[in-house]
mmCIF file of N, CA and C in Angstrom:
data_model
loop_
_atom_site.group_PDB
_atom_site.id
_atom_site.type_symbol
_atom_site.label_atom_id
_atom_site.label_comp_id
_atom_site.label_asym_id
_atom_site.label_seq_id
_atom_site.Cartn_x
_atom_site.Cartn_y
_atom_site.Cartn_z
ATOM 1 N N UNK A 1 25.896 76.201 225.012
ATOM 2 C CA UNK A 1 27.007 75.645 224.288
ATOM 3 C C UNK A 1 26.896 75.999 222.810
ATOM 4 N N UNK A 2 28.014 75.437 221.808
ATOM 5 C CA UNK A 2 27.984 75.934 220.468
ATOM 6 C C UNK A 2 28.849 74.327 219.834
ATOM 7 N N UNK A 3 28.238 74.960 218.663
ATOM 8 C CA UNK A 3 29.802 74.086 217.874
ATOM 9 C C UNK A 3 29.613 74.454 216.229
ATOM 10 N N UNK A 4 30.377 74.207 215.741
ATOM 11 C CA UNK A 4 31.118 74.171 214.354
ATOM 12 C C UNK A 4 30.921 73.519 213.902
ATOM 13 N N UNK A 5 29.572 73.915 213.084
ATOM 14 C CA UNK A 5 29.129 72.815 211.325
ATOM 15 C C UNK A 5 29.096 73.378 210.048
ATOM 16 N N UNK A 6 30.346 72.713 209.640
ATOM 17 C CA UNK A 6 30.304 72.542 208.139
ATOM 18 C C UNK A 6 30.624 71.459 207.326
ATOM 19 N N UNK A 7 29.575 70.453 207.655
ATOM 20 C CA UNK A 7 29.356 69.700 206.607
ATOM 21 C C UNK A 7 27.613 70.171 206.450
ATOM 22 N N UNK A 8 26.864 70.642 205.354
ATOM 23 C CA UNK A 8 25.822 71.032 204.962
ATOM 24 C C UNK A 8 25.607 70.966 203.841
ATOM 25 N N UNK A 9 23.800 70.763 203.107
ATOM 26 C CA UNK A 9 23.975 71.427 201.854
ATOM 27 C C UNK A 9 24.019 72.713 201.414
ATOM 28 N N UNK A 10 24.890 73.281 200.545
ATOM 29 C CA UNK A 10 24.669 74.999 200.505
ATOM 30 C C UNK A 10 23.413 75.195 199.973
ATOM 31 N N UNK A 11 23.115 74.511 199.064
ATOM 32 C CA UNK A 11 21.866 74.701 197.987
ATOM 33 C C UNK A 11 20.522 74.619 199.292
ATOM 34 N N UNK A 12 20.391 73.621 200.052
ATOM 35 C CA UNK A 12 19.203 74.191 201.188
ATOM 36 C C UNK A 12 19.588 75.201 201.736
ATOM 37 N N UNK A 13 20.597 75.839 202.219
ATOM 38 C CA UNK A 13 20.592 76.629 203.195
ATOM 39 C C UNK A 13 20.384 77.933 202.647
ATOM 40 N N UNK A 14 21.181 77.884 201.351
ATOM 41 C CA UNK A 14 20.481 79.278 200.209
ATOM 42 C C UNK A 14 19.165 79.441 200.419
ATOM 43 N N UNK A 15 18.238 78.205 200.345
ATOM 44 C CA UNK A 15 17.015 78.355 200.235
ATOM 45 C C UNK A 15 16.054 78.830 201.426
ATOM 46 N N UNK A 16 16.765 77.617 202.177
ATOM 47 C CA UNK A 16 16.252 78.288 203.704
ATOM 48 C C UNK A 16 16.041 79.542 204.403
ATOM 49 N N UNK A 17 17.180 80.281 203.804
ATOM 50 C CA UNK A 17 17.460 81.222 204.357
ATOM 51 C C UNK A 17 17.609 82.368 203.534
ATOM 52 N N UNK A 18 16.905 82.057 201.901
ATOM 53 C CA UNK A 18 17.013 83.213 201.526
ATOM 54 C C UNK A 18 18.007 84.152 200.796
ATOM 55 N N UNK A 19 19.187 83.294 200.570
ATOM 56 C CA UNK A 19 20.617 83.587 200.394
ATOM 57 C C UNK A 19 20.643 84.753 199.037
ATOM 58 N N UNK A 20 21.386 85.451 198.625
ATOM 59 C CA UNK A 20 21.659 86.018 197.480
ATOM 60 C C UNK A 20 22.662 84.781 196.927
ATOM 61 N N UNK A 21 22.960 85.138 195.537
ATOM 62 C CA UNK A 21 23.869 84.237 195.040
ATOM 63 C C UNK A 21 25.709 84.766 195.147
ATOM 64 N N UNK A 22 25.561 86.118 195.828
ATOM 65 C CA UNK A 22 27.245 86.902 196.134
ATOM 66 C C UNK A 22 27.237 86.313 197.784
ATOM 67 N N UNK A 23 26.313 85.500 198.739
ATOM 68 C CA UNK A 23 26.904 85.403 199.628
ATOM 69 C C UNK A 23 27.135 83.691 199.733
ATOM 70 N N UNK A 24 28.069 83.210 200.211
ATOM 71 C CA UNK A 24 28.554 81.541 200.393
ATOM 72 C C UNK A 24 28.464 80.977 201.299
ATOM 73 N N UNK A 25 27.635 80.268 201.946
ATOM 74 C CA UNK A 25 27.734 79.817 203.442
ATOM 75 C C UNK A 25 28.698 78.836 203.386
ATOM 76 N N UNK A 26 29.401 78.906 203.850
ATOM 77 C CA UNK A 26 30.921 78.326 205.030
ATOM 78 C C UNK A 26 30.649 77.270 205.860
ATOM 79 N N UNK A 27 30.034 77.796 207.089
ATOM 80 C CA UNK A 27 29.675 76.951 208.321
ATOM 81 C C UNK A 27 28.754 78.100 209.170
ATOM 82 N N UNK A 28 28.528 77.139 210.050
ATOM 83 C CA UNK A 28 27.333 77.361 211.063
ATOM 84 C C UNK A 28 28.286 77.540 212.374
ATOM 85 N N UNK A 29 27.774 78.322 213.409
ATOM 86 C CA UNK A 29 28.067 78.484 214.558
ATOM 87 C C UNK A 29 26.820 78.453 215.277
ATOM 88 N N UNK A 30 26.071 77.444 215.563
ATOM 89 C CA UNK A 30 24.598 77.736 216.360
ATOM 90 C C UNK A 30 24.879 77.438 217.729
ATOM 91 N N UNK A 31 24.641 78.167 218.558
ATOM 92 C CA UNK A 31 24.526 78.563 220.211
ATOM 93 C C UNK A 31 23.238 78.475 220.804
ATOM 94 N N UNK A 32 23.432 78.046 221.939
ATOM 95 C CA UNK A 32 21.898 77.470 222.535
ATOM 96 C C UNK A 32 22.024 76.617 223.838
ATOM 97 N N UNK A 33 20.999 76.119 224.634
ATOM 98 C CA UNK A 33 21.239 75.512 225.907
ATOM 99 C C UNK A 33 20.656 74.021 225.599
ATOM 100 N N UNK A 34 21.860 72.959 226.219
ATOM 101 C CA UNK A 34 21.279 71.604 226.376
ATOM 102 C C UNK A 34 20.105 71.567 227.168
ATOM 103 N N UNK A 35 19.412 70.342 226.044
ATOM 104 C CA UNK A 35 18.210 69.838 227.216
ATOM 105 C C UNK A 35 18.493 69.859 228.857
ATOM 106 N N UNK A 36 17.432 69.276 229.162
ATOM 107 C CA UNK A 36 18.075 68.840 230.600
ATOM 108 C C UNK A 36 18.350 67.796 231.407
ATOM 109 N N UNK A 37 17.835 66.928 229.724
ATOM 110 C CA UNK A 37 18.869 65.272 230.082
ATOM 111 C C UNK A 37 19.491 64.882 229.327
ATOM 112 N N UNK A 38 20.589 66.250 228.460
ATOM 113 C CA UNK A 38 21.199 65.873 227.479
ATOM 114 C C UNK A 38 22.532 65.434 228.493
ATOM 115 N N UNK A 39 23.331 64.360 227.365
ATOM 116 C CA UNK A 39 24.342 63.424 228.263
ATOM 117 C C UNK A 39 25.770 63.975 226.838
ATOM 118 N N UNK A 40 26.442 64.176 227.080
ATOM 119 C CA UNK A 40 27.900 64.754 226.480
ATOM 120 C C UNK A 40 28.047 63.165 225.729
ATOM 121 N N UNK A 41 28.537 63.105 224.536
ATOM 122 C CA UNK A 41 29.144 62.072 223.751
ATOM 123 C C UNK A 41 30.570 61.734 224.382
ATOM 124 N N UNK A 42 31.009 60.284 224.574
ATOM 125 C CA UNK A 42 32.157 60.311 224.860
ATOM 126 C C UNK A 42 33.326 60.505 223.992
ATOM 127 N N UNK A 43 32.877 61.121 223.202
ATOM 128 C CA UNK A 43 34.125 61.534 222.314
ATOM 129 C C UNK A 43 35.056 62.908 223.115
ATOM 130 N N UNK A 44 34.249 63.231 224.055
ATOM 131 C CA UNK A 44 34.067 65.107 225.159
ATOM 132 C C UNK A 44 35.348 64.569 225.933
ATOM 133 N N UNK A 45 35.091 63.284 226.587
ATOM 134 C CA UNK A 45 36.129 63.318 227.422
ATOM 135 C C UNK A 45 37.415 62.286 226.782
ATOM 136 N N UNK A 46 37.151 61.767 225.641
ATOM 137 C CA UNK A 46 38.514 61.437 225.581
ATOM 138 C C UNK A 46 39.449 61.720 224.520
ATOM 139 N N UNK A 47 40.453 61.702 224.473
ATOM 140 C CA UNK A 47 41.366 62.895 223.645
ATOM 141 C C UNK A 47 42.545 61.818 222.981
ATOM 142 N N UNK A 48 42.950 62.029 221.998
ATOM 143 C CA UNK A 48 44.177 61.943 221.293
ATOM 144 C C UNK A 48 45.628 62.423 221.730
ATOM 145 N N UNK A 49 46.229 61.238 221.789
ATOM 146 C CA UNK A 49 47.705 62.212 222.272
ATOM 147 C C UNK A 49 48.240 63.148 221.225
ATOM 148 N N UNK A 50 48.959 64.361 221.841
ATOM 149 C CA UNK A 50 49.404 65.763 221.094
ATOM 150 C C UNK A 50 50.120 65.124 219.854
ATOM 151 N N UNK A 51 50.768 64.009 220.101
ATOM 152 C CA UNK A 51 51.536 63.907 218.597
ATOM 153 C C UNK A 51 51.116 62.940 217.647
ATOM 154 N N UNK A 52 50.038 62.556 217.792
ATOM 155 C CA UNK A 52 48.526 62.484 216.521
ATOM 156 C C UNK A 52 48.077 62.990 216.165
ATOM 157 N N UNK A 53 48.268 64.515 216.885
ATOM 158 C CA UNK A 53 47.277 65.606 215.860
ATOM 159 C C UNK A 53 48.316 66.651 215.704
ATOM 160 N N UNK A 54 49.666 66.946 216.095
ATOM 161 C CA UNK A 54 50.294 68.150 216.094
ATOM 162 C C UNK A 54 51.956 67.823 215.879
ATOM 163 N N UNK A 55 52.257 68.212 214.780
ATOM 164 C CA UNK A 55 53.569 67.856 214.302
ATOM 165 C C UNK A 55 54.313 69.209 213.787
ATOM 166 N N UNK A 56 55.918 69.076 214.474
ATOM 167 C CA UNK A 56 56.554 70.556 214.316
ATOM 168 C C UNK A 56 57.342 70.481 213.186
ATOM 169 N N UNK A 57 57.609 71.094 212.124
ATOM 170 C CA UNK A 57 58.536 71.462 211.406
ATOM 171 C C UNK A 57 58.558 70.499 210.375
ATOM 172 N N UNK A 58 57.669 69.252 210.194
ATOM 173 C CA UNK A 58 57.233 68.798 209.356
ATOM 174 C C UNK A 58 56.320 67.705 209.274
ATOM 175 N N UNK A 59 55.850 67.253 208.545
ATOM 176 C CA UNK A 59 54.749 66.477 208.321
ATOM 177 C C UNK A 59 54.776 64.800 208.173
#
């Protein structure tokens, strides 16, 4: 599985990793396999109806 992090500090991750000061870290995409008694958050299965998060032609 994967997911999408960007909330971080830039200033560790410069460090961590060595950064030049011309490149900006953004976010993370880290990929990898769950334990094997990892259990899904129930946030996985339950969802928001479409017109709480998605509005046409205006706001």
């Amino acid at each position: 599985g994967g997911t999408w992090v960007g909330s971080f500090d830039p200033k560790a991750v410069r460090l961590e990793f060595s950064l030049p000061e011309n490149i900006v870290p953004v976010a993370f995409f880290p990929v990898g396999y769950p334990a094997g008694d990892a259990v899904p958050s129930g946030n996985h299965s339950s969802r928001k109806a479409i017109g709480e998060t998605v509005s046409y032609n205006d706001f």
